[in-house]
Structure formats: structure tokens, C-alpha cells
mmCIF file of C-alpha atoms in Angstrom:
data_model
loop_
_atom_site.group_PDB
_atom_site.id
_atom_site.type_symbol
_atom_site.label_atom_id
_atom_site.label_comp_id
_atom_site.label_asym_id
_atom_site.label_seq_id
_atom_site.Cartn_x
_atom_site.Cartn_y
_atom_site.Cartn_z
ATOM 1 C CA MET A 1 -0.658 62.663 116.626
ATOM 2 C CA ASN A 2 -0.105 64.259 113.430
ATOM 3 C CA ASN A 3 -2.420 62.978 110.478
ATOM 4 C CA MET A 4 -4.619 60.747 113.143
ATOM 5 C CA ALA A 5 -7.598 59.229 111.608
ATOM 6 C CA TYR A 6 -10.554 61.133 112.527
ATOM 7 C CA HIS A 7 -13.822 61.284 110.692
ATOM 8 C CA TYR A 8 -14.881 65.323 111.481
ATOM 9 C CA LEU A 9 -11.537 66.891 111.888
ATOM 10 C CA LEU A 10 -8.269 67.534 110.153
ATOM 11 C CA THR A 11 -5.238 67.827 112.125
ATOM 12 C CA VAL A 12 -1.576 68.926 111.348
ATOM 13 C CA LEU A 13 1.212 69.306 113.542
ATOM 14 C CA GLN A 14 3.975 71.568 112.256
ATOM 15 C CA ASP A 15 6.570 73.627 114.025
ATOM 16 C CA GLY A 16 5.038 73.134 117.359
ATOM 17 C CA ILE A 17 1.700 74.110 116.307
ATOM 18 C CA PHE A 18 -1.210 71.916 116.413
ATOM 19 C CA TYR A 19 -4.187 72.995 113.836
ATOM 20 C CA ILE A 20 -7.389 71.466 113.944
ATOM 21 C CA THR A 21 -9.880 72.111 111.220
ATOM 22 C CA ILE A 22 -13.326 71.137 111.750
ATOM 23 C CA ASN A 23 -14.081 69.113 108.479
ATOM 24 C CA ARG A 24 -18.190 68.977 107.834
ATOM 25 C CA GLU A 25 -18.000 71.810 105.032
ATOM 26 C CA LYS A 26 -21.592 70.825 103.718
ATOM 27 C CA LYS A 27 -22.951 70.948 107.182
ATOM 28 C CA LEU A 28 -21.262 74.282 107.885
ATOM 29 C CA ASN A 29 -18.811 72.256 110.305
ATOM 30 C CA ALA A 30 -21.979 71.882 112.820
ATOM 31 C CA LEU A 31 -20.940 70.073 115.859
ATOM 32 C CA ASN A 32 -22.506 66.825 115.966
ATOM 33 C CA LYS A 33 -21.760 64.430 118.735
ATOM 34 C CA GLU A 34 -18.931 62.844 116.848
ATOM 35 C CA THR A 35 -16.936 66.002 116.312
ATOM 36 C CA LEU A 36 -17.162 66.530 119.914
ATOM 37 C CA ILE A 37 -15.888 63.152 120.923
ATOM 38 C CA GLU A 38 -12.887 63.949 118.402
ATOM 39 C CA LEU A 39 -12.188 67.343 119.600
ATOM 40 C CA ASN A 40 -11.843 66.004 123.164
ATOM 41 C CA ILE A 41 -9.593 63.537 121.862
ATOM 42 C CA ALA A 42 -7.522 65.908 119.776
ATOM 43 C CA ILE A 43 -7.371 68.667 122.303
ATOM 44 C CA THR A 44 -6.331 66.544 125.527
ATOM 45 C CA GLY A 45 -3.792 64.792 123.275
ATOM 46 C CA ALA A 46 -2.171 68.201 122.225
ATOM 47 C CA LEU A 47 -2.058 69.379 125.748
ATOM 48 C CA GLN A 48 -0.318 66.163 126.754
ATOM 49 C CA ASN A 49 2.101 66.688 124.083
ATOM 50 C CA GLU A 50 5.506 68.277 124.926
ATOM 51 C CA LYS A 51 6.229 69.009 121.547
ATOM 52 C CA ILE A 52 3.209 71.178 120.902
ATOM 53 C CA HIS A 53 3.362 74.754 122.688
ATOM 54 C CA GLY A 54 -0.209 76.116 121.240
ATOM 55 C CA VAL A 55 -3.333 75.240 119.195
ATOM 56 C CA ILE A 56 -5.217 76.878 116.322
ATOM 57 C CA ILE A 57 -8.949 75.877 115.681
ATOM 58 C CA THR A 58 -10.563 76.484 112.663
ATOM 59 C CA GLY A 59 -13.676 75.452 110.181
ATOM 60 C CA ALA A 60 -13.339 73.797 106.758
ATOM 61 C CA GLY A 61 -14.181 75.975 104.002
ATOM 62 C CA GLU A 62 -14.681 79.760 103.439
ATOM 63 C CA LYS A 63 -18.371 80.190 104.857
ATOM 64 C CA ALA A 64 -18.055 78.869 108.436
ATOM 65 C CA PHE A 65 -16.125 78.691 111.391
ATOM 66 C CA VAL A 66 -19.042 76.214 113.204
ATOM 67 C CA ALA A 67 -22.492 77.466 112.016
ATOM 68 C CA GLY A 68 -23.888 75.709 115.679
ATOM 69 C CA ALA A 69 -24.597 72.618 116.910
ATOM 70 C CA ASP A 70 -26.490 69.820 114.964
ATOM 71 C CA ILE A 71 -29.947 70.498 115.853
ATOM 72 C CA SER A 72 -31.097 67.605 114.635
ATOM 73 C CA GLU A 73 -29.704 65.214 117.123
ATOM 74 C CA PHE A 74 -31.467 67.070 120.044
ATOM 75 C CA ALA A 75 -34.752 68.066 118.679
ATOM 76 C CA ASP A 76 -36.293 65.604 120.629
ATOM 77 C CA PHE A 77 -34.468 65.508 123.698
ATOM 78 C CA ASN A 78 -36.025 65.542 127.458
ATOM 79 C CA GLU A 79 -34.783 67.911 130.145
ATOM 80 C CA GLU A 80 -32.616 65.144 131.581
ATOM 81 C CA GLN A 81 -30.938 64.582 128.177
ATOM 82 C CA GLY A 82 -30.667 68.078 127.810
ATOM 83 C CA ARG A 83 -28.689 68.497 131.108
ATOM 84 C CA ASN A 84 -26.654 65.422 129.936
ATOM 85 C CA LEU A 85 -25.801 67.024 126.247
ATOM 86 C CA ALA A 86 -24.747 70.459 128.089
ATOM 87 C CA GLN A 87 -22.824 68.840 130.721
ATOM 88 C CA GLU A 88 -20.888 66.468 128.854
ATOM 89 C CA GLY A 89 -19.872 69.238 126.270
ATOM 90 C CA GLN A 90 -18.840 71.432 128.900
ATOM 91 C CA THR A 91 -16.771 68.989 130.754
ATOM 92 C CA LYS A 92 -15.190 67.184 127.783
ATOM 93 C CA VAL A 93 -14.578 70.101 125.472
ATOM 94 C CA PHE A 94 -15.314 73.772 126.354
ATOM 95 C CA ASN A 95 -13.973 73.406 129.878
ATOM 96 C CA VAL A 96 -10.829 71.889 128.476
ATOM 97 C CA ILE A 97 -10.109 74.370 126.151
ATOM 98 C CA HIS A 98 -10.772 77.217 128.540
ATOM 99 C CA GLN A 99 -8.645 75.632 131.568
ATOM 100 C CA ALA A 100 -5.563 74.748 128.902
ATOM 101 C CA GLU A 101 -2.455 75.792 130.098
ATOM 102 C CA LYS A 102 -1.153 76.124 126.483
ATOM 103 C CA PRO A 103 -2.850 78.961 124.302
ATOM 104 C CA ILE A 104 -5.609 77.727 121.779
ATOM 105 C CA ILE A 105 -6.719 80.406 119.448
ATOM 106 C CA ALA A 106 -9.810 80.375 117.297
ATOM 107 C CA ALA A 107 -9.518 81.210 113.824
ATOM 108 C CA ILE A 108 -12.758 82.373 112.822
ATOM 109 C CA ASN A 109 -13.238 82.171 109.194
ATOM 110 C CA GLY A 110 -16.819 82.719 108.527
ATOM 111 C CA PHE A 111 -20.108 82.030 110.697
ATOM 112 C CA ALA A 112 -19.339 81.160 114.392
ATOM 113 C CA LEU A 113 -23.258 80.471 115.634
ATOM 114 C CA GLY A 114 -24.315 79.120 118.461
ATOM 115 C CA GLY A 115 -21.945 76.219 119.869
ATOM 116 C CA GLY A 116 -19.621 77.307 117.175
ATOM 117 C CA LEU A 117 -19.381 80.980 119.095
ATOM 118 C CA GLU A 118 -19.027 78.980 122.158
ATOM 119 C CA LEU A 119 -16.199 77.129 120.756
ATOM 120 C CA ALA A 120 -14.421 80.316 119.914
ATOM 121 C CA LEU A 121 -15.312 81.786 123.509
ATOM 122 C CA ALA A 122 -13.622 79.229 125.341
ATOM 123 C CA CYS A 123 -10.491 79.657 123.769
ATOM 124 C CA HIS A 124 -8.074 81.838 124.924
ATOM 125 C CA MET A 125 -7.855 84.415 121.994
ATOM 126 C CA ARG A 126 -10.049 85.047 118.674
ATOM 127 C CA ILE A 127 -9.109 85.939 115.436
ATOM 128 C CA ALA A 128 -11.847 86.763 112.762
ATOM 129 C CA SER A 129 -11.719 87.394 109.343
ATOM 130 C CA HIS A 130 -13.643 90.785 107.779
ATOM 131 C CA THR A 131 -16.326 88.345 106.436
ATOM 132 C CA ALA A 132 -17.161 86.349 109.636
ATOM 133 C CA ARG A 133 -20.388 86.595 111.394
ATOM 134 C CA MET A 134 -21.157 86.078 115.041
ATOM 135 C CA GLY A 135 -24.165 85.458 117.219
ATOM 136 C CA LEU A 136 -25.887 82.943 119.734
ATOM 137 C CA PRO A 137 -29.319 82.683 118.134
ATOM 138 C CA GLU A 138 -30.359 79.526 120.693
ATOM 139 C CA VAL A 139 -33.487 81.735 121.655
ATOM 140 C CA SER A 140 -34.997 81.650 118.267
ATOM 141 C CA LEU A 141 -35.039 77.407 118.699
ATOM 142 C CA GLY A 142 -36.811 78.179 122.554
ATOM 143 C CA LEU A 143 -33.336 77.480 124.034
ATOM 144 C CA ILE A 144 -30.669 79.733 125.701
ATOM 145 C CA PRO A 145 -26.924 78.798 125.100
ATOM 146 C CA GLY A 146 -25.887 75.775 127.084
ATOM 147 C CA TYR A 147 -21.874 75.541 126.115
ATOM 148 C CA GLY A 148 -20.806 78.120 128.164
ATOM 149 C CA GLY A 149 -22.126 81.036 126.104
ATOM 150 C CA THR A 150 -24.054 83.115 128.685
ATOM 151 C CA GLN A 151 -21.011 83.233 130.966
ATOM 152 C CA ARG A 152 -18.076 83.442 128.818
ATOM 153 C CA LEU A 153 -19.676 86.028 126.510
ATOM 154 C CA THR A 154 -20.603 88.329 129.458
ATOM 155 C CA GLN A 155 -16.896 88.021 130.692
ATOM 156 C CA LEU A 156 -15.603 89.168 127.275
ATOM 157 C CA VAL A 157 -17.998 91.805 126.330
ATOM 158 C CA GLY A 158 -19.852 92.846 129.740
ATOM 159 C CA ARG A 159 -23.421 92.546 130.711
ATOM 160 C CA GLY A 160 -25.208 95.002 128.017
ATOM 161 C CA ASN A 161 -23.827 93.625 124.875
ATOM 162 C CA ALA A 162 -24.243 89.994 125.961
ATOM 163 C CA MET A 163 -27.798 90.790 126.796
ATOM 164 C CA GLU A 164 -28.558 92.204 123.761
ATOM 165 C CA MET A 165 -26.475 89.625 121.619
ATOM 166 C CA ILE A 166 -28.274 86.634 123.434
ATOM 167 C CA LEU A 167 -32.061 88.231 123.987
ATOM 168 C CA THR A 168 -32.181 89.146 120.304
ATOM 169 C CA GLY A 169 -30.429 86.329 118.968
ATOM 170 C CA GLY A 170 -28.985 88.598 116.489
ATOM 171 C CA MET A 171 -25.661 88.326 114.619
ATOM 172 C CA ILE A 172 -22.810 90.918 114.763
ATOM 173 C CA ASN A 173 -20.305 91.436 111.841
ATOM 174 C CA ALA A 174 -16.262 91.135 112.690
ATOM 175 C CA GLU A 175 -15.948 94.991 113.118
ATOM 176 C CA LYS A 176 -18.710 95.157 115.800
ATOM 177 C CA ALA A 177 -17.069 91.999 117.500
ATOM 178 C CA LEU A 178 -13.786 93.776 117.878
ATOM 179 C CA GLN A 179 -15.170 97.044 118.728
ATOM 180 C CA ILE A 180 -17.019 95.230 121.660
ATOM 181 C CA GLY A 181 -13.944 93.136 122.677
ATOM 182 C CA LEU A 182 -15.173 89.531 121.291
ATOM 183 C CA VAL A 183 -12.516 89.196 119.404
ATOM 184 C CA ASN A 184 -8.945 90.160 119.368
ATOM 185 C CA HIS A 185 -8.067 91.216 115.961
ATOM 186 C CA VAL A 186 -9.921 91.448 112.474
ATOM 187 C CA VAL A 187 -7.613 90.473 109.182
ATOM 188 C CA PRO A 188 -8.505 89.353 105.619
ATOM 189 C CA ALA A 189 -9.786 86.146 105.203
ATOM 190 C CA ASP A 190 -6.425 84.719 103.909
ATOM 191 C CA GLU A 191 -4.382 85.956 106.937
ATOM 192 C CA ILE A 192 -6.315 84.837 110.083
ATOM 193 C CA ILE A 193 -4.155 81.636 110.421
ATOM 194 C CA ALA A 194 -0.729 83.649 109.961
ATOM 195 C CA LYS A 195 -1.953 86.038 112.691
ATOM 196 C CA ALA A 196 -2.629 83.114 115.252
ATOM 197 C CA GLU A 197 0.676 81.791 114.178
ATOM 198 C CA GLU A 198 2.269 85.091 115.116
ATOM 199 C CA LEU A 199 0.509 85.082 118.417
ATOM 200 C CA ILE A 200 1.933 81.644 119.162
ATOM 201 C CA GLU A 201 4.814 81.830 118.274
ATOM 202 C CA GLN A 202 5.586 85.257 120.383
ATOM 203 C CA ILE A 203 4.156 83.100 123.295
ATOM 204 C CA SER A 204 6.130 80.213 122.524
ATOM 205 C CA LYS A 205 9.481 82.225 123.235
ATOM 206 C CA ARG A 206 8.297 82.912 126.968
ATOM 207 C CA SER A 207 8.612 80.634 129.794
ATOM 208 C CA PRO A 208 6.060 77.698 129.430
ATOM 209 C CA ARG A 209 5.570 77.638 133.162
ATOM 210 C CA ALA A 210 4.962 81.296 133.502
ATOM 211 C CA VAL A 211 2.481 81.182 130.572
ATOM 212 C CA ALA A 212 0.876 78.444 132.338
ATOM 213 C CA SER A 213 0.575 80.145 135.625
ATOM 214 C CA ALA A 214 -0.680 83.238 133.677
ATOM 215 C CA ILE A 215 -3.515 81.494 132.221
ATOM 216 C CA ARG A 216 -4.307 80.019 135.592
ATOM 217 C CA ALA A 217 -4.342 83.448 137.342
ATOM 218 C CA ILE A 218 -6.337 85.176 134.709
ATOM 219 C CA ASN A 219 -9.194 82.497 134.575
ATOM 220 C CA ALA A 220 -9.212 82.798 138.227
ATOM 221 C CA SER A 221 -9.696 86.569 138.012
ATOM 222 C CA LEU A 222 -13.249 85.652 136.562
ATOM 223 C CA GLY A 223 -14.689 84.806 140.161
ATOM 224 C CA ALA A 224 -16.985 81.909 141.220
ATOM 225 C CA GLU A 225 -17.619 80.932 137.733
ATOM 226 C CA ALA A 226 -18.719 77.493 138.454
ATOM 227 C CA GLU A 227 -21.862 78.667 140.022
ATOM 228 C CA GLY A 228 -22.707 80.394 136.841
ATOM 229 C CA PHE A 229 -22.183 77.550 134.476
ATOM 230 C CA ASP A 230 -24.022 75.112 136.657
ATOM 231 C CA VAL A 231 -27.157 77.948 136.415
ATOM 232 C CA GLU A 232 -26.612 77.851 132.879
ATOM 233 C CA ILE A 233 -26.843 74.129 132.384
ATOM 234 C CA SER A 234 -29.839 74.109 134.918
ATOM 235 C CA GLU A 235 -31.758 76.696 132.712
ATOM 236 C CA PHE A 236 -30.717 74.989 129.553
ATOM 237 C CA SER A 237 -32.182 71.811 130.335
ATOM 238 C CA LYS A 238 -35.185 73.257 131.519
ATOM 239 C CA CYS A 239 -35.762 74.385 128.155
ATOM 240 C CA PHE A 240 -36.148 71.047 126.857
ATOM 241 C CA GLY A 241 -39.401 70.594 128.681
ATOM 242 C CA THR A 242 -41.081 73.551 127.048
ATOM 243 C CA ASP A 243 -43.507 73.989 124.105
ATOM 244 C CA ASP A 244 -41.308 76.611 122.755
ATOM 245 C CA PHE A 245 -38.442 74.226 122.503
ATOM 246 C CA LYS A 246 -40.554 71.923 120.530
ATOM 247 C CA GLU A 247 -41.910 74.530 118.344
ATOM 248 C CA GLY A 248 -38.338 76.341 117.826
ATOM 249 C CA THR A 249 -36.849 73.335 116.814
ATOM 250 C CA GLN A 250 -39.508 71.812 114.269
ATOM 251 C CA ALA A 251 -39.824 75.176 113.020
ATOM 252 C CA PHE A 252 -35.777 74.962 112.307
ATOM 253 C CA LEU A 253 -35.835 71.594 110.960
ATOM 254 C CA ALA A 254 -38.755 72.608 108.441
ATOM 255 C CA ARG A 255 -37.077 75.688 107.575
ATOM 256 C CA ARG A 256 -40.183 77.976 108.579
ATOM 257 C CA PRO A 257 -40.353 80.926 111.078
ATOM 258 C CA PRO A 258 -41.258 79.725 114.651
ATOM 259 C CA ASN A 259 -44.760 80.398 116.072
ATOM 260 C CA PHE A 260 -44.045 81.117 119.750
ATOM 261 C CA LYS A 261 -47.221 81.467 121.944
ATOM 262 C CA GLU A 262 -47.397 83.625 125.066
ATOM 263 C CA SER A 263 -46.824 81.705 128.309
#
């Protein structure tokens, strides 16, 4: 699987670690449909490969890990298309990462916004550079997070911090992210991969069966999470039928502030 031909990913397998770099630097590594398909192929393949004992996901360049989803792809979606968008992304990528029985670490090298932060949240651990900025700005588009963000952010940082981040749509810096438990470590930009490698190498010295069991048990501690994800998908899809969604996405694509009207 080393050096497979992907359009939007760079992959390398070295010393038991599978490196995935999302490679749309000019688009700040935004998640388009093809990138999500390729992530599914790369991650499921890595999980089935006995030579691989951990995965590191990062973004190309110095500006962004992943600066969100590719909004131009779904700006004209209706409710049913919105539901399918969230369901497919969660089922084929975000839940696959969340439930993976090998450690998957996000190396956040810049902006992690919207779907990009949700990608990092699905990983088992997150390492951020000092220059990283994180946020879920979907409410400014007339949307809510649709790839598990309302659930996983709350699980990591608590209800109050999650409410503030999601309802304001604002960004936080790496130090704040560390303070509230969103990331595990903050290091200089040129050390994030090395720190992720260090963690995977430590884990690789432990029993693989015990590691897989621990991941399953820790995930089980989150309770009846399936219902929460279902509610998120439902509420996400409803947003696609609102005037706020039309205004928010049109404003974003036109690079102007949105003008939301009172309901």
C-alpha cells in the first residue's frame, strides 16, 4: 500500500507507521468528496495490514491541517442530500477512524476547521503545532457540524466548552485547545510528526490485542453515543431546508458577511 496512486493523498509506510498527508494545499486541504473516498480506502487498508501498527494523519503545507469541507460541493443540497452527505461521511471515514483498533493520531499543523477539526476529533489523539487554530464555524453557514463534531467535541472538552465553540463558531489557539483537553500535546511545528511517532512507537511495544481491547473499552465508556450521532445527522440535514443555509453558503462563496434574518 506504500506509494499508492491517490489524487488527493500522499501516503508512506515506514517502520510500521502509515503516514497520510491530505494534499490539497491550494484549497487548504479542504475535504471534497474524492478526498473522503480516498481516506476510506487508505484507512481501511491500513487497518487490515498487519505490518502497520499506527497511522498519522496531517495536511500538506504549513497553513492548514484541513480547513473544512469543500462548501462549493454542497451549497445547493436539499435535506435528503444533506442527510446522505453526513451519513456517508460518518459511516465511511469518521466512524472508521473512531472505532479503529490501531492508534490513529492527528498531527494538526495549521487550521483545523469544520470537517477538518471533526477529522482530528475522530482520531484517538491529537498533536498540535503552536501555530494551529481550531474551530467549528458551521453556524456561520446556517449549518451545524455534521461529521460527529457535536458529539466528539463535547466528549473531549465538556458541554460548556463545546457549547461556546459551536454556538459562536469561533477559533481557539493551540494553548487553549491543550487547556480544555482538545489536544494531547502542543509542540513546535517541526516536531509534531516526531511526537506522533513517539506515541505510536510506545504503543507498538504493548500487546496489540490489549491495545485493541482498551480502545473498544474506552469507546464504550462514552455511553449510548449512536443516538447522539443520529440526532446530529437529523439536525444537520434539516439545516439544508432553511433560508439561513442558502444565505450562509452564498455569503461564504461570495466572500461577504452573511445577513441572517430573525425567524
